[in-house]
Amino acid sequence: MGSSKDNLVGKVLDERYLIEKELGVGGIGAVYVARDLRVMGKNVVVKVLLEESYQNEYVVKKFRQEVEALSRVEHPNIVGILDSGTLSDGMPYIVLQFIEGVSVRTIIRPEGSELERSALIVRQVGAALTAAHEKGIFHRDLKPENIMLQRLGEGEEQVKVIDFGIAKIKDSVIAPDTMVLATAGTIAYMSPEQLSAGAISAPSDIYALGVVAFELLTGRKPFNPESPFQLLEMQRSGVKIMPKDLRPALPDVAQHVLLKALAFDPNERYQRARDFGDELYEALTGLPAGRTGRLDATRARALTQGGYPGDMTSAYATARMPTDVQLGGHSTDPSRVGLDAATNIMPPQAQTGVHAGVTTGAGASTSVVAPAKKSGSKVFLILGGLVFLFLVVAGLGFAVWKFTQGGLTGRTQDNTQVNSSNLSNTNRAGTTNANTSPNTAPAAETALAYSLTVQRTRDGKPYKEPFESSGQEIFENGWKFRLNITSPKDGYLYLINEGLNDRGETALTMLFPNPATNSGSTQVVANQTLQTPSEPGYFTLSGKPETEKIWIIWSSKLIDDLEAIKSQVFSGAGGGEITDPSQAQSVRDIISKHDPSQVVAEKVEKRTLLKGRGDVLVYLAKLEHQ
């Protein structure tokens, strides 16, 4: 065990943490990168309180309160605490999650950062702050340096809020009296009440996040004072140089959201950080906050330029974006009539009072009548009635003609065609061969939702309570999980893992169905959650750090090839591994036939929604573990 009197590089703390590099030394402590010798040399961060700081009772309390704060709240966007202890001389230390990435400070550009990326960052920070606030924890030092961006691969990144060293904690067991003698924090990002040593609450952190968002989007802070007193007076007077003056492409509604977060009076700001993050995300991307998928290049470029190409419009910039859109539905809020519930874009016709259609998330169409101009309304009503009458008469005439021309013979031919089609796609048992040609009729939409129940482990034993996940976090080796899958339709499910086997070879292993856990049945009942493995079983993430690949295959009917594979792989002792090369190729043929890239995946809170077309849906779920 080391001592804080000297540099700890090369020493081992508690026979576990090998200190490898010093990251920096501040006024009260030092930060190191270390390797956890008990967990395959995993990188961790060790914060150690310096000896001279140990004489300051307030500093010691705040150091121990950081442990308390991070132990209270667990969130994918907040750095995780792994351990704590003391050195041989009594100095305390904390072991934190190692974050491989950069701080938000490094991506701020003089002209402002990319709009969608900024929106995603602020939204994730808002979610993290709300989770902390609900546990009675207020950060008090939020700034770009304390927001890390962890790369997840494939262009995705995850925010990690760090440094809760001066956080205010309600009902703290370490220091019940949280009164301090000096204002703590970084002046440029302090709220007015924090600057004046007033009461700290959730809106105080929201103000700091508003300053960060302003800086991200415009390249500069809303105020540039020479002293704390001058900053307080500037805040009282309000923002003078508007965000749009610094970045004209910024939507009007985004400017409104920013200014609300920066209100001088805490009661006039957002009261939940999540609401601020969600509304700014909607204003900048034109997407509902329940959807986190990346934009395609054309849409992203249009957003950056402040408009949309073709028949689309930049009306999203002047309209309040709906926050109550759900999959397969549309907003019923009267104040939001005319907004497209699938894209949150107000069509041009909705602004001119013309009859507008609202497209729902399920692909149906619902008519919504926007207010029309008074002049000429009777003319439109009469014309509309005549058009409707014409369509009814034409439809009846066509039906009579069809009946007299086709008669019984026409209907028999239709039935014969249907039966012929069924014979080419379905065998006597009613099963479907995945290699048959698709039906020429328009493919129906297929939907599926999945989530993970994750059990953390320490030293091979369960650690804390399981938590729900959409699968986008980075997991640890040894952690366990089970999949929860729901479909709005009856169907059949197959889960196949693609990864390295015990011989170090890439192999396919059938995870579901499994006779050991569900009697080998592949059936999924509509609107009922299928859990695999069923409680209390779990899959375990093991082996070297990598991205675990799980193919999700859902079909409206049984798939012959997969049924045959299921029967064979579980008849031996292979544990579900597909060892027959021809069978493995058959699986790959099914995957390639039903293009996974055609499936739209939306991560919503703690689950992932999948949408595609056709009788078979194929999707690759990736779980990253280290």
PDB file of N, CA and C in Angstrom, residues 382-398:
ATOM      1  N   ILE A 382     -68.510  23.269 -50.582  1.00  0.00           N
ATOM      2  CA  ILE A 382     -69.331  22.759 -51.678  1.00  0.00           C
ATOM      3  C   ILE A 382     -68.497  21.872 -52.596  1.00  0.00           C
ATOM      4  N   LEU A 383     -67.315  22.356 -52.971  1.00  0.00           N
ATOM      5  CA  LEU A 383     -66.461  21.567 -53.853  1.00  0.00           C
ATOM      6  C   LEU A 383     -66.092  20.235 -53.198  1.00  0.00           C
ATOM      7  N   GLY A 384     -65.793  20.294 -51.892  1.00  0.00           N
ATOM      8  CA  GLY A 384     -65.451  19.058 -51.196  1.00  0.00           C
ATOM      9  C   GLY A 384     -66.592  18.060 -51.216  1.00  0.00           C
ATOM     10  N   GLY A 385     -67.829  18.566 -51.039  1.00  0.00           N
ATOM     11  CA  GLY A 385     -68.993  17.677 -51.065  1.00  0.00           C
ATOM     12  C   GLY A 385     -69.190  17.030 -52.428  1.00  0.00           C
ATOM     13  N   LEU A 386     -69.018  17.822 -53.501  1.00  0.00           N
ATOM     14  CA  LEU A 386     -69.161  17.285 -54.849  1.00  0.00           C
ATOM     15  C   LEU A 386     -68.120  16.216 -55.145  1.00  0.00           C
ATOM     16  N   VAL A 387     -66.868  16.482 -54.723  1.00  0.00           N
ATOM     17  CA  VAL A 387     -65.815  15.484 -54.955  1.00  0.00           C
ATOM     18  C   VAL A 387     -66.129  14.194 -54.227  1.00  0.00           C
ATOM     19  N   PHE A 388     -66.618  14.307 -52.998  1.00  0.00           N
ATOM     20  CA  PHE A 388     -66.945  13.117 -52.206  1.00  0.00           C
ATOM     21  C   PHE A 388     -68.060  12.321 -52.876  1.00  0.00           C
ATOM     22  N   LEU A 389     -69.106  13.022 -53.346  1.00  0.00           N
ATOM     23  CA  LEU A 389     -70.232  12.345 -54.004  1.00  0.00           C
ATOM     24  C   LEU A 389     -69.759  11.629 -55.260  1.00  0.00           C
ATOM     25  N   PHE A 390     -68.886  12.281 -56.059  1.00  0.00           N
ATOM     26  CA  PHE A 390     -68.362  11.669 -57.276  1.00  0.00           C
ATOM     27  C   PHE A 390     -67.601  10.378 -56.960  1.00  0.00           C
ATOM     28  N   LEU A 391     -66.793  10.409 -55.913  1.00  0.00           N
ATOM     29  CA  LEU A 391     -66.009   9.224 -55.562  1.00  0.00           C
ATOM     30  C   LEU A 391     -66.901   8.067 -55.128  1.00  0.00           C
ATOM     31  N   VAL A 392     -67.958   8.363 -54.387  1.00  0.00           N
ATOM     32  CA  VAL A 392     -68.878   7.302 -53.941  1.00  0.00           C
ATOM     33  C   VAL A 392     -69.551   6.645 -55.141  1.00  0.00           C
ATOM     34  N   VAL A 393     -70.062   7.471 -56.076  1.00  0.00           N
ATOM     35  CA  VAL A 393     -70.745   6.934 -57.263  1.00  0.00           C
ATOM     36  C   VAL A 393     -69.787   6.112 -58.112  1.00  0.00           C
ATOM     37  N   ALA A 394     -68.567   6.634 -58.304  1.00  0.00           N
ATOM     38  CA  ALA A 394     -67.589   5.900 -59.113  1.00  0.00           C
ATOM     39  C   ALA A 394     -67.246   4.558 -58.471  1.00  0.00           C
ATOM     40  N   GLY A 395     -67.107   4.550 -57.150  1.00  0.00           N
ATOM     41  CA  GLY A 395     -66.778   3.302 -56.468  1.00  0.00           C
ATOM     42  C   GLY A 395     -67.875   2.269 -56.609  1.00  0.00           C
ATOM     43  N   LEU A 396     -69.136   2.693 -56.477  1.00  0.00           N
ATOM     44  CA  LEU A 396     -70.256   1.758 -56.634  1.00  0.00           C
ATOM     45  C   LEU A 396     -70.317   1.226 -58.058  1.00  0.00           C
ATOM     46  N   GLY A 397     -70.086   2.101 -59.049  1.00  0.00           N
ATOM     47  CA  GLY A 397     -70.121   1.664 -60.443  1.00  0.00           C
ATOM     48  C   GLY A 397     -69.055   0.621 -60.736  1.00  0.00           C
ATOM     49  N   PHE A 398     -67.828   0.837 -60.191  1.00  0.00           N
ATOM     50  CA  PHE A 398     -66.745  -0.115 -60.410  1.00  0.00           C
ATOM     51  C   PHE A 398     -67.067  -1.466 -59.780  1.00  0.00           C
TER      52      PHE A 398
END
